[in-house]
mmCIF file of C-alpha atoms and ligand atoms in Angstrom:
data_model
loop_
_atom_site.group_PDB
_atom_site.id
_atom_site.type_symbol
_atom_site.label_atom_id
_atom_site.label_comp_id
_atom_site.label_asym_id
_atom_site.label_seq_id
_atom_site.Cartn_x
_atom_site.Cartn_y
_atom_site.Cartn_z
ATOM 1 C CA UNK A 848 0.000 0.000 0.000
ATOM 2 C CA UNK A 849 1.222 3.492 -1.103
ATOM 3 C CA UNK A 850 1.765 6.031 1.412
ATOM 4 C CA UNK A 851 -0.915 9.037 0.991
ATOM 5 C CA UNK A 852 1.048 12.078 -0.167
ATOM 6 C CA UNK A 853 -0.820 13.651 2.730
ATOM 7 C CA UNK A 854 0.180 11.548 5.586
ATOM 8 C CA UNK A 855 2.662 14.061 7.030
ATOM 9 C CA UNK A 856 0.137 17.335 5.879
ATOM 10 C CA UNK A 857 -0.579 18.222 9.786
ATOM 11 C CA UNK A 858 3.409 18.266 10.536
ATOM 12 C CA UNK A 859 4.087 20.325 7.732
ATOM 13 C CA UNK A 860 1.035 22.768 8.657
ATOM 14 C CA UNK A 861 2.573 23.133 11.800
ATOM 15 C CA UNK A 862 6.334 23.951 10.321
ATOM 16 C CA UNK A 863 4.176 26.364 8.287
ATOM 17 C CA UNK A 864 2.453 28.049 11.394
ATOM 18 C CA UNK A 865 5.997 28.048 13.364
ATOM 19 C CA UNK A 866 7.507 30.248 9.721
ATOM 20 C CA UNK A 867 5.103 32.605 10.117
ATOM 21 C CA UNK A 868 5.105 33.036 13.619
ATOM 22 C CA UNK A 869 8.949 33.258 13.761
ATOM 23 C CA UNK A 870 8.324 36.111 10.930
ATOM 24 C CA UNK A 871 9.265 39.563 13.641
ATOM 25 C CA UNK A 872 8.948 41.803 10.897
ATOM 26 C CA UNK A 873 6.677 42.781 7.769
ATOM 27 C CA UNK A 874 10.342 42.282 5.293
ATOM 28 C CA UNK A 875 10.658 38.743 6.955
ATOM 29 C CA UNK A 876 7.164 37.318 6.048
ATOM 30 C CA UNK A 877 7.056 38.827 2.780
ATOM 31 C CA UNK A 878 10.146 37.539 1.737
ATOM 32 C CA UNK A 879 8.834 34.356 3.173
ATOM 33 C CA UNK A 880 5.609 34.374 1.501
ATOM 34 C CA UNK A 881 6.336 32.274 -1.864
ATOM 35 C CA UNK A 882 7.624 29.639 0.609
ATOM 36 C CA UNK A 883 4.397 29.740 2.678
ATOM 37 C CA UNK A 884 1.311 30.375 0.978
ATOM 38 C CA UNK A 885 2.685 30.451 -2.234
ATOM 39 C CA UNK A 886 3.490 28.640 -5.587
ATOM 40 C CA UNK A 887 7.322 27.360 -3.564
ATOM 41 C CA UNK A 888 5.082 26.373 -0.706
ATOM 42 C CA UNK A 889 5.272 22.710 0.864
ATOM 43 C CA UNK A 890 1.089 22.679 0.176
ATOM 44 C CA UNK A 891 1.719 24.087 -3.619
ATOM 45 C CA UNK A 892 3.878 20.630 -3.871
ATOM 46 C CA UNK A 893 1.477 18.336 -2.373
ATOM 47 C CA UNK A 894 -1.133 19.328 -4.489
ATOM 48 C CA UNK A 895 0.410 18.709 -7.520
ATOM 49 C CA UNK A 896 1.191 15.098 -5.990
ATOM 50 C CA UNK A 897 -2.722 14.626 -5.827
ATOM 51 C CA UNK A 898 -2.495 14.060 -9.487
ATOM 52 C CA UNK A 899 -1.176 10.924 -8.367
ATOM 53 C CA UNK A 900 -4.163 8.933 -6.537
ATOM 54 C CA UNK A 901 -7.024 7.018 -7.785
ATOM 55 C CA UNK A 902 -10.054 9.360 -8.206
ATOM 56 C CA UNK A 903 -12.045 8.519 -5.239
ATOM 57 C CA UNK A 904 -9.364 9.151 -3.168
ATOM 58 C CA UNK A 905 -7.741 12.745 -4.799
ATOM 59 C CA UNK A 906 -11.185 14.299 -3.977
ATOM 60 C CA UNK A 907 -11.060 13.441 -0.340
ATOM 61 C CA UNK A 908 -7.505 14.536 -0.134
ATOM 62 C CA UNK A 909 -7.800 17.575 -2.183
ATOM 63 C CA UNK A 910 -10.265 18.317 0.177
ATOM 64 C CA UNK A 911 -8.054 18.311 3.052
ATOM 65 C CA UNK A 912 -5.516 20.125 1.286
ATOM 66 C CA UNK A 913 -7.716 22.939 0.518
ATOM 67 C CA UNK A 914 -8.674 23.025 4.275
ATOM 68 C CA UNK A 915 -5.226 22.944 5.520
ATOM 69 C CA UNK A 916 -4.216 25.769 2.648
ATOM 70 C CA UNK A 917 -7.536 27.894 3.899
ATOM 71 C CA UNK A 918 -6.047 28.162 7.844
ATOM 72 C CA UNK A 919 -2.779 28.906 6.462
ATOM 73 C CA UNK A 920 -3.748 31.831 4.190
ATOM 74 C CA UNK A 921 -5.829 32.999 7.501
ATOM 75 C CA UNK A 922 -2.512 32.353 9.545
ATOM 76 C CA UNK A 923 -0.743 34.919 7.353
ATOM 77 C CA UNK A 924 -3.474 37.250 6.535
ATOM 78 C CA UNK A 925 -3.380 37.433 10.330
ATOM 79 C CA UNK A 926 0.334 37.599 10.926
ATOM 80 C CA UNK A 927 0.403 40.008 8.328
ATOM 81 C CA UNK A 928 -1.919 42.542 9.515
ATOM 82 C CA UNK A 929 -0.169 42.311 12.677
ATOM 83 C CA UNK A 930 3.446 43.556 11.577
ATOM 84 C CA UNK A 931 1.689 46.081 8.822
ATOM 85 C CA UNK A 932 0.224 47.375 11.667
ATOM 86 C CA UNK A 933 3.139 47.454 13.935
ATOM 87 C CA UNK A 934 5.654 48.962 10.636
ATOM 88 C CA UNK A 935 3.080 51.919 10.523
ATOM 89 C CA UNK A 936 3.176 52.273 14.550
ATOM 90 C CA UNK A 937 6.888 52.422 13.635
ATOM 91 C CA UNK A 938 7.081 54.723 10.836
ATOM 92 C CA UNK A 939 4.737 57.258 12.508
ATOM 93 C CA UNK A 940 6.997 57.611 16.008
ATOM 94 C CA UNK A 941 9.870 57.595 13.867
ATOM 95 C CA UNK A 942 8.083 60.778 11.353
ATOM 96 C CA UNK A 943 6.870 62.564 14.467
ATOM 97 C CA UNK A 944 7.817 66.234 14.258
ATOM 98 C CA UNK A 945 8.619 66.971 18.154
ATOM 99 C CA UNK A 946 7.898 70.714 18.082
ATOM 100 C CA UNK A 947 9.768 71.061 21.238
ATOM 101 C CA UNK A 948 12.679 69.590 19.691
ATOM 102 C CA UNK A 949 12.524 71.644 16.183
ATOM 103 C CA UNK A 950 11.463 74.996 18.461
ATOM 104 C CA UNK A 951 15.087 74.324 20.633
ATOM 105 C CA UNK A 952 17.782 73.225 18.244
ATOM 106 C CA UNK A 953 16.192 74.695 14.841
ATOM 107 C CA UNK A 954 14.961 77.944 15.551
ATOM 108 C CA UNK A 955 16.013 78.976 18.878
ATOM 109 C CA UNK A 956 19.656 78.355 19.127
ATOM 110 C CA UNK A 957 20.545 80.259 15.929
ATOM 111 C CA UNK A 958 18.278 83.020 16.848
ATOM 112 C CA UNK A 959 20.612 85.783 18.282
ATOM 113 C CA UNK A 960 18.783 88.735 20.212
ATOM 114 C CA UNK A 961 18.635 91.874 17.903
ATOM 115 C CA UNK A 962 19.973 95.427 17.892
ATOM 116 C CA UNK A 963 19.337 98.759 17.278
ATOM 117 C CA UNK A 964 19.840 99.362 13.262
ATOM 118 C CA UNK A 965 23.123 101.667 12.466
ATOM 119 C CA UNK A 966 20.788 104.763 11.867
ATOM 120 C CA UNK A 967 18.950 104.266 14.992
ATOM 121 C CA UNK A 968 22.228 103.696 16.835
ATOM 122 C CA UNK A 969 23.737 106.563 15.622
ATOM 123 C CA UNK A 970 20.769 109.255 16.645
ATOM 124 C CA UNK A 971 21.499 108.147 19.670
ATOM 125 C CA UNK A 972 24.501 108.496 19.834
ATOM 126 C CA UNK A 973 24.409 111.923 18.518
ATOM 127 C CA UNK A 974 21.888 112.729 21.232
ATOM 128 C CA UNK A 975 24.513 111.727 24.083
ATOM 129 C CA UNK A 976 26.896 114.050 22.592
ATOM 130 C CA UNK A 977 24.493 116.882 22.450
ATOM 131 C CA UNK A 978 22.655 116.225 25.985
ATOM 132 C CA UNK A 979 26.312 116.312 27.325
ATOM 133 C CA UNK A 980 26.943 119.565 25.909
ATOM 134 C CA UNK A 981 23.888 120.618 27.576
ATOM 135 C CA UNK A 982 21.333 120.440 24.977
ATOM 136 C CA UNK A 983 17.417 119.040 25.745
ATOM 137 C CA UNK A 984 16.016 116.775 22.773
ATOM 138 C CA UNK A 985 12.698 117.498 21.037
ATOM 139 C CA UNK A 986 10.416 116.011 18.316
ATOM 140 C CA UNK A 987 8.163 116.911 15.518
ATOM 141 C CA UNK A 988 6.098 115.731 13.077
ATOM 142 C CA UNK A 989 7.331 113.916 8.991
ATOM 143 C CA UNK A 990 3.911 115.453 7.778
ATOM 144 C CA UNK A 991 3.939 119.022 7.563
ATOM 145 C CA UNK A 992 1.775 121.734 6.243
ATOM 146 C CA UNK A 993 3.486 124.125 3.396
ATOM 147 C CA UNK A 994 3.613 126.607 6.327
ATOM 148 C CA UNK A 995 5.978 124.828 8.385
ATOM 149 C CA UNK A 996 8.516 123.366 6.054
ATOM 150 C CA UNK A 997 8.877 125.950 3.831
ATOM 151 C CA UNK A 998 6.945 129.583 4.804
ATOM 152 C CA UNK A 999 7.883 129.932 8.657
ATOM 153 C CA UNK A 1000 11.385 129.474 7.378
ATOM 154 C CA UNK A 1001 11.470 132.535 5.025
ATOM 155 C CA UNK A 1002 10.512 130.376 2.063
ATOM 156 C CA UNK A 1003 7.334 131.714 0.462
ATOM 157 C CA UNK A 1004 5.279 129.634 -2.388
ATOM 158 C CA UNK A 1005 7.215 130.061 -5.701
ATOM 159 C CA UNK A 1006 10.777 131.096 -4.035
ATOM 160 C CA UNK A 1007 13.248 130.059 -6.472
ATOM 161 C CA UNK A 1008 14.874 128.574 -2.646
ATOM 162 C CA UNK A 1009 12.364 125.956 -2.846
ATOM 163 C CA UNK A 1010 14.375 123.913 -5.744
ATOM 164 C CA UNK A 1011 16.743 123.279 -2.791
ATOM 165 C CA UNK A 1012 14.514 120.075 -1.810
ATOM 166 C CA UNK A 1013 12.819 117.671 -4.160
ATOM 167 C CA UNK A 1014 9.395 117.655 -2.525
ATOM 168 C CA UNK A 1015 6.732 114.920 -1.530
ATOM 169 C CA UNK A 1016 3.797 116.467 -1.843
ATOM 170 C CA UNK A 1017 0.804 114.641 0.132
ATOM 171 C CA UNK A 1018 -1.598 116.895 -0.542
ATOM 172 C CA UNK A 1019 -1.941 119.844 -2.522
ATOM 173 C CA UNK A 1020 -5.124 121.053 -1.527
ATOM 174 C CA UNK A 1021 -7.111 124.360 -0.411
ATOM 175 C CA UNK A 1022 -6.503 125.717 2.261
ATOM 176 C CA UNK A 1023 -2.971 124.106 2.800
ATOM 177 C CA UNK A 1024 -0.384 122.132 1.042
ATOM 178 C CA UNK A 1025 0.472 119.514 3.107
ATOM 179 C CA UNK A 1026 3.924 117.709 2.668
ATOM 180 C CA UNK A 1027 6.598 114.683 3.977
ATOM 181 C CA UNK A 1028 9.261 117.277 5.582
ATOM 182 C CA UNK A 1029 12.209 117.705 3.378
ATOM 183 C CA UNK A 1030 14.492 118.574 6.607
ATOM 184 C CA UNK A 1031 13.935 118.619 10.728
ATOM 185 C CA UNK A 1032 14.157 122.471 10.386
ATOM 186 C CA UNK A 1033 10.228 122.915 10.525
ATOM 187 C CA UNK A 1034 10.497 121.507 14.462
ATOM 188 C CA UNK A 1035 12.332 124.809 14.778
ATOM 189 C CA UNK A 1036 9.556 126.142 14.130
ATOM 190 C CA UNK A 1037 6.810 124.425 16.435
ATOM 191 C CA UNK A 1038 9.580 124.551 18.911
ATOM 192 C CA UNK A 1039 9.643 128.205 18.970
ATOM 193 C CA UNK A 1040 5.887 128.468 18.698
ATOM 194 C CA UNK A 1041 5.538 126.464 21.722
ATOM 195 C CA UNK A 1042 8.377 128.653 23.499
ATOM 196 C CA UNK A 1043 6.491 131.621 22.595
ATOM 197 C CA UNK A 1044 3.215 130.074 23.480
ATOM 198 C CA UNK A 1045 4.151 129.087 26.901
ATOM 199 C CA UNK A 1046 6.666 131.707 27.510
ATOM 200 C CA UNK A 1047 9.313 129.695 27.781
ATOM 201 C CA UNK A 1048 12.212 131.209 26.151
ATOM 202 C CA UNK A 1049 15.429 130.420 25.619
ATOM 203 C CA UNK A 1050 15.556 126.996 23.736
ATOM 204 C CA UNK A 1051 18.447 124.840 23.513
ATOM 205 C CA UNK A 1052 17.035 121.918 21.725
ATOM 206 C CA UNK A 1053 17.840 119.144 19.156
ATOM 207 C CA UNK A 1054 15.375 118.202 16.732
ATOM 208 C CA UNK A 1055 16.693 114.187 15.351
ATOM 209 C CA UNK A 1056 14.187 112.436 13.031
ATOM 210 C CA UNK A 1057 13.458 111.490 9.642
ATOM 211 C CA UNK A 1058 13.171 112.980 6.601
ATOM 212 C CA UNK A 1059 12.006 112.739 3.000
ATOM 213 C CA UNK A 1060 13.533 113.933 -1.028
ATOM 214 C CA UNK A 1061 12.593 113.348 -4.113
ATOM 215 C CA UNK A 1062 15.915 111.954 -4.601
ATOM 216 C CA UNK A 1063 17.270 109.273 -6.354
ATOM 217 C CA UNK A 1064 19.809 107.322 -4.116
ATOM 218 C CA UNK A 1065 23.255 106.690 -4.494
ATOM 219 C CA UNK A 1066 25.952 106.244 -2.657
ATOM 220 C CA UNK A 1067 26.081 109.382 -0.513
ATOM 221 C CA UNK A 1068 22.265 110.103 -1.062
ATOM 222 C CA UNK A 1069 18.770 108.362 0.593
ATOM 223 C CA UNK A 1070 15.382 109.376 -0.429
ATOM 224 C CA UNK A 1071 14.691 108.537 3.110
ATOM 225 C CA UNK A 1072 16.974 109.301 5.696
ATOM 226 C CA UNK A 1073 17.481 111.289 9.054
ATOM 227 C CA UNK A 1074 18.471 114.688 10.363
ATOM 228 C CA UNK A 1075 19.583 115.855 13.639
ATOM 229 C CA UNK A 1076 18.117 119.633 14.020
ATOM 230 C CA UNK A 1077 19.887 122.291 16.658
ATOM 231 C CA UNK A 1078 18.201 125.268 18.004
ATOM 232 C CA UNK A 1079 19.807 127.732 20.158
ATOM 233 C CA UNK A 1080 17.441 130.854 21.228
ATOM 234 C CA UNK A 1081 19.357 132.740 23.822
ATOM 235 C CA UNK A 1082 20.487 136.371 24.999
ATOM 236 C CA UNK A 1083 23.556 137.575 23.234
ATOM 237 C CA UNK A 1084 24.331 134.619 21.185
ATOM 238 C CA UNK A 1085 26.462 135.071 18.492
ATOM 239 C CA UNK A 1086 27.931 133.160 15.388
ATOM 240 C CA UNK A 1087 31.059 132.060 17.733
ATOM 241 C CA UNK A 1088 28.687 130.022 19.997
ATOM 242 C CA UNK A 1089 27.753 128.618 16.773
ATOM 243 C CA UNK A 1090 30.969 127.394 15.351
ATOM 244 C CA UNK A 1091 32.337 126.910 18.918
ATOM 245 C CA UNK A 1092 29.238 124.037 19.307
ATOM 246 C CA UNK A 1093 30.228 122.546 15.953
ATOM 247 C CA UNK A 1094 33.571 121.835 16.503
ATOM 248 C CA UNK A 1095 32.868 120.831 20.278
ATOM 249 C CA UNK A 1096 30.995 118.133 18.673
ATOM 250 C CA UNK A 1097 32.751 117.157 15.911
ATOM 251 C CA UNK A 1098 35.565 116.064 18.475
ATOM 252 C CA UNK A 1099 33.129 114.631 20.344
ATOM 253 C CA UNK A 1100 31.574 112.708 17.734
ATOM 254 C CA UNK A 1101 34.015 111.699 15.753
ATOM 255 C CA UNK A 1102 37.330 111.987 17.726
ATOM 256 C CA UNK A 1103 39.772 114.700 18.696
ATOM 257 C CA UNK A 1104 42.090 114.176 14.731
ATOM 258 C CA UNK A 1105 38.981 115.543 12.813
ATOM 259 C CA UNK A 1106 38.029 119.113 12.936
ATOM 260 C CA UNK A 1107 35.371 120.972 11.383
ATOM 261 C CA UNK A 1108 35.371 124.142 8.997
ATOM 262 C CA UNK A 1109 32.252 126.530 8.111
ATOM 263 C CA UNK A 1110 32.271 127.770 4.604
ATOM 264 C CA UNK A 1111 30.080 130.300 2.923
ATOM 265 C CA UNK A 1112 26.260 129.316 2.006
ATOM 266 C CA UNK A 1113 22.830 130.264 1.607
ATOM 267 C CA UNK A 1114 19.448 128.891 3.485
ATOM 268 C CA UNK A 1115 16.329 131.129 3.414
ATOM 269 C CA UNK A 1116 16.294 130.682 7.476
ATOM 270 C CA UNK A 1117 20.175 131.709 8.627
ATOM 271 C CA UNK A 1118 21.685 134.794 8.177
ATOM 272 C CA UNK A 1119 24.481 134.575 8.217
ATOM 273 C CA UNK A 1120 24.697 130.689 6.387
ATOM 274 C CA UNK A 1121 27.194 128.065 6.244
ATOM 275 C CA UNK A 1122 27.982 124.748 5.431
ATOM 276 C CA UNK A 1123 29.971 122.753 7.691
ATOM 277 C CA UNK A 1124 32.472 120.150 6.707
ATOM 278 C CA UNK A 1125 34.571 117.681 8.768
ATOM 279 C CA UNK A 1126 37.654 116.404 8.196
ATOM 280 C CA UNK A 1127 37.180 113.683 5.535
ATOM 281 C CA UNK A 1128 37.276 110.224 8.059
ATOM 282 C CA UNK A 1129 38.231 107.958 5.260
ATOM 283 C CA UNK A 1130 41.885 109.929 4.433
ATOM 284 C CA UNK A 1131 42.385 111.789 7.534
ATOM 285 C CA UNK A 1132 42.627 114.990 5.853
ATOM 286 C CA UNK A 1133 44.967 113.572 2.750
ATOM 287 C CA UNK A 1134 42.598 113.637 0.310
ATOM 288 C CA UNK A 1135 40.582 110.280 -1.781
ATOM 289 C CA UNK A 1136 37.730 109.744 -3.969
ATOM 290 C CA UNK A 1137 35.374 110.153 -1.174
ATOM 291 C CA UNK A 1138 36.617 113.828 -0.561
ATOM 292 C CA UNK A 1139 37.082 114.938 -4.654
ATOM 293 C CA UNK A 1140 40.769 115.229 -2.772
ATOM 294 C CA UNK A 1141 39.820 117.881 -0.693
ATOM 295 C CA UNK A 1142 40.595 116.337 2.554
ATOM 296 C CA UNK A 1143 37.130 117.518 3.842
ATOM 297 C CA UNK A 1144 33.294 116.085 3.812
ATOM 298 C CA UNK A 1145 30.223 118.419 3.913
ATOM 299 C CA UNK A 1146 28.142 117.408 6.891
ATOM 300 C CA UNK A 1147 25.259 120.153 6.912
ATOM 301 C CA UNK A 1148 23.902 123.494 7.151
ATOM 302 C CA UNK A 1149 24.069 126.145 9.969
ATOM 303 C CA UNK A 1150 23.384 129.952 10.705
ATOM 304 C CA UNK A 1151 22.024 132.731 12.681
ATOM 305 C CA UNK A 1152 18.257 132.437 12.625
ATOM 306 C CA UNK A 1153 17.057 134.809 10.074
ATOM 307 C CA UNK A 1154 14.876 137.855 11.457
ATOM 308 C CA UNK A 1155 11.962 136.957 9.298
ATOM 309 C CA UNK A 1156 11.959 133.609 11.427
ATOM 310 C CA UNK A 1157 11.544 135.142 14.334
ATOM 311 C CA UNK A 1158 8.883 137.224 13.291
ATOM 312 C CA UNK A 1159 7.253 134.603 11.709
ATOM 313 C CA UNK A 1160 6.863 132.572 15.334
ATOM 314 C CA UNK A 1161 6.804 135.935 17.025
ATOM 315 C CA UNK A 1162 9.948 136.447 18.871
ATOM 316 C CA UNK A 1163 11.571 139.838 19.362
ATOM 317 C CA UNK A 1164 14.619 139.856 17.278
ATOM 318 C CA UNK A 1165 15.832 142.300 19.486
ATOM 319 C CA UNK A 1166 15.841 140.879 22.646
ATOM 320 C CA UNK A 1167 17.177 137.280 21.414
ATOM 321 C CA UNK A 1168 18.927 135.755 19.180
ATOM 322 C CA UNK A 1169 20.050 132.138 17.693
ATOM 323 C CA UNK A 1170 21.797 129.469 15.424
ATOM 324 C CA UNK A 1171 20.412 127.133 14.506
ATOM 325 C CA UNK A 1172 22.411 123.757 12.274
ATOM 326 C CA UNK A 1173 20.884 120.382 10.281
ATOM 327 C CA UNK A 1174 22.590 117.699 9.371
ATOM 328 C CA UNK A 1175 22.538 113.967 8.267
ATOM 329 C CA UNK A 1176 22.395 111.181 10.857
ATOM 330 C CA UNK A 1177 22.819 108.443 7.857
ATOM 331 C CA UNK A 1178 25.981 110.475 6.248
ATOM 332 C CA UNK A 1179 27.311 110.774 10.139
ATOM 333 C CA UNK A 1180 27.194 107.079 9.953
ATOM 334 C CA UNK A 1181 28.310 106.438 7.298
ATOM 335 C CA UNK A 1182 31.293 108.773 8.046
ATOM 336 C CA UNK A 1183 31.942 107.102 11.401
ATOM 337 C CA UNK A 1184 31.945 103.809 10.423
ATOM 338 C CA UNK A 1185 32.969 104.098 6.468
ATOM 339 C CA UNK A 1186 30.553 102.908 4.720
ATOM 340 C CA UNK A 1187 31.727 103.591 0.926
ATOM 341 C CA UNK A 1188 27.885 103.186 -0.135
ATOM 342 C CA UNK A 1189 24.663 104.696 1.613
ATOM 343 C CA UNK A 1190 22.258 102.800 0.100
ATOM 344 C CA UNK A 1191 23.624 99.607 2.646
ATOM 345 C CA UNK A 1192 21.924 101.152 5.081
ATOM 346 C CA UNK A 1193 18.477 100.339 3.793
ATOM 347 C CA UNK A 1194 19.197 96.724 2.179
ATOM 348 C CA UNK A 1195 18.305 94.879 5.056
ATOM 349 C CA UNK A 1196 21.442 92.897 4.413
ATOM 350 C CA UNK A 1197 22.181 90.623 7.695
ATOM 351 C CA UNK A 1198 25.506 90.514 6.890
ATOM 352 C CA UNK A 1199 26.038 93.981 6.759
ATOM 353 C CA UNK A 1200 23.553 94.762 9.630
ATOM 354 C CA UNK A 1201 25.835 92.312 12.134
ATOM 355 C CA UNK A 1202 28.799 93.907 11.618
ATOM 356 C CA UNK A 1203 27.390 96.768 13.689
ATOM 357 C CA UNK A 1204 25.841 94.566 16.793
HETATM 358 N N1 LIG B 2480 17.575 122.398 6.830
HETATM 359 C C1 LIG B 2480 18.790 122.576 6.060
HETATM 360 C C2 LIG B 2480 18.853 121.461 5.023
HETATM 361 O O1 LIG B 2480 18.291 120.439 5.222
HETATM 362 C C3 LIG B 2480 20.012 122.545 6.921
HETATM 363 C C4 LIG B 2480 20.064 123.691 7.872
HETATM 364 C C5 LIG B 2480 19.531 123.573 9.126
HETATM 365 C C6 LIG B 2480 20.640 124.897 7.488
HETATM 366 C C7 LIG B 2480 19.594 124.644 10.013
HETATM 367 C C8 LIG B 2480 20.716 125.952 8.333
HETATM 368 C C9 LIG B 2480 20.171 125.827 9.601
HETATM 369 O O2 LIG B 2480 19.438 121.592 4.002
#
């Protein structure tokens, strides 16, 4: 009597249940999975040895076959949903984003704590200097009317004077022309109002703050930038105080090698004018591109207030008189620290910006 090809079918179901259940990982029982369930599998043989019996018998054992083939295929569906499920429990703890981990080491640690810009740095430095010399610091507004930018400082509508500044005009409506301020000299002018106003003469006041031109920028020029404003109303003052409070801060400022010089100039509001220049910080004094070789860098404008100012804001001309000077905060910078090109300034470069930290 011939063996049934079956006779050993329950050991080799078992060795079949042991594969899968020694299968730890999702890779391992695929890789398995010809060998188990499928054409390479032990039952895959077998059945192809049922070919083999009489007919009366194949149908019993085929039958058998097909039962011990159904609880292996629901062995390894089982076993397989098992490890699929434990890979994805895997995947998604090794995928999750641990915002407390990202917050410390990604954007924290190379987050340095910021600084005041160059500009901002430098108005107040400028106010130090001047506060130490005695001076009290004052604000005003970047909108002005007509009246105070221009008028109140001897500049009437249509003065040829007015081509000195490339206006913004934000409004140029009845009753009054309303513009950005092309200088910090119209705080002179609400400073002296208020003085008046509250009788609280003399002044001795800078005016820092920004300001706006028509200008195209290059590399000494901003169409936004900053001025520092001084006002002196006093008894007796005379164009000595002036120059003596320029050069006191020029030393101050930028150190006791560079001097200043006043030269010869017109504004509407000074009478005398000038324009003072420093001692050009990039050559000492030698002479270089930055200077057209003169050894010396134009700074800003200065005077004696003008009479028609003071009548203007209503102070006796008589009984007091002033200087007053403007210049650029950004150019001061730019001088102190040599900065070949203004327009840096406003890039918003961080490599530029932390040089200055
Ligand atoms: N406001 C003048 C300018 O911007 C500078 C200045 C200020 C001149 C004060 C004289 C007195 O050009």
């Amino acid at each position: 009597m011939t063996t049934s090809p079956l006779a050993e079918l329950s050991t080799h179901v078992a060795d079949l249940i042991a594969r899968i259940e020694q299968a730890l990982t999702l890779a391992d029982l695929l890789v398995d999975e010809p060998f188990i369930v499928g054409k390479r599998s032990i039952l895959s043989t077998l059945q192809k040895s049922l070919g083999a019996l009489a007919p009366e018998e194949r149908k019993d054992a085929g039958a058998r076959l097909q039962d011990a083939r159904r609880g292996i295929e629901e062995a390894f569906a089982v076993r397989r949903a098992l490890l699929e499920e434990e890979a994805r429990a895997e995947q998604l703890e090794a995928d999750r984003l641990d915002l407390g981990d990202v917050v410390i080491s990604q954007v924290l640690a190379p987050l340095s704590v910021g600084h005041p810009g160059i500009v901002a740095a430098t108005q107040r430095q400028l106010e130090d200097v001047f506060v130490a010399m005695g001076f009290n610091v004052s604000d005003g507004p970047e909108v002005e009317s007509d009246w105070y930018n221009f008028e109140a400082l001897n500049i009437p509508p249509a003065h040829p004077a007015r081509g000195m500044w490339d206006t913004f005009y934000v409004d140029l409506g009845e009753p009054e022309t309303v513009v950005l301020r092309t200088h910090t000299s119209p705080t002179q002018i609400h400073l002296m109002e208020q003085a008046v106003a509250q009788d609280a003469l003399p002044i001795h006041s800078v005016m820092p703050g920004r300001c706006y031109r028509r200008d195209t920028p290059d590399a000494r020029h901003l169409a936004t930038f900053h001025q520092i404003e001084g006002l002196v109303v006093d008894r007796g003052i005379s164009f000595a105080d002036l120059a003596g409070v320029i050069e006191t801060f020029t030393h101050a400022y930028f150190g006791a090698d560079i001097s200043s010089r006043l030269r010869p100039a017109f504004f509407p509001f000074t009478e005398p004018s000038a324009e003072f220049e420093i001692t050009c910080t990039i050559c000492r004094g030698d002479g270089c591109r930055t200077c057209s070789q003169t050894g010396w860098i134009e700074l800003g404008g200065c005077g004696m207030l003008d009479p028609a100012v003071f009548e203007a804001v209503g102070i006796d001309g008589d009984e007091w008189s002033g200087f007053a000077f403007g210049f650029g905060i950004d150019r001061c910078a730019q001088m102190r620290h040599q900065i070949a090109d203004m327009r840096a300034l406003i890039d918003n470069d961080v490599r530029f910006l932390r040089q200055f930290s």
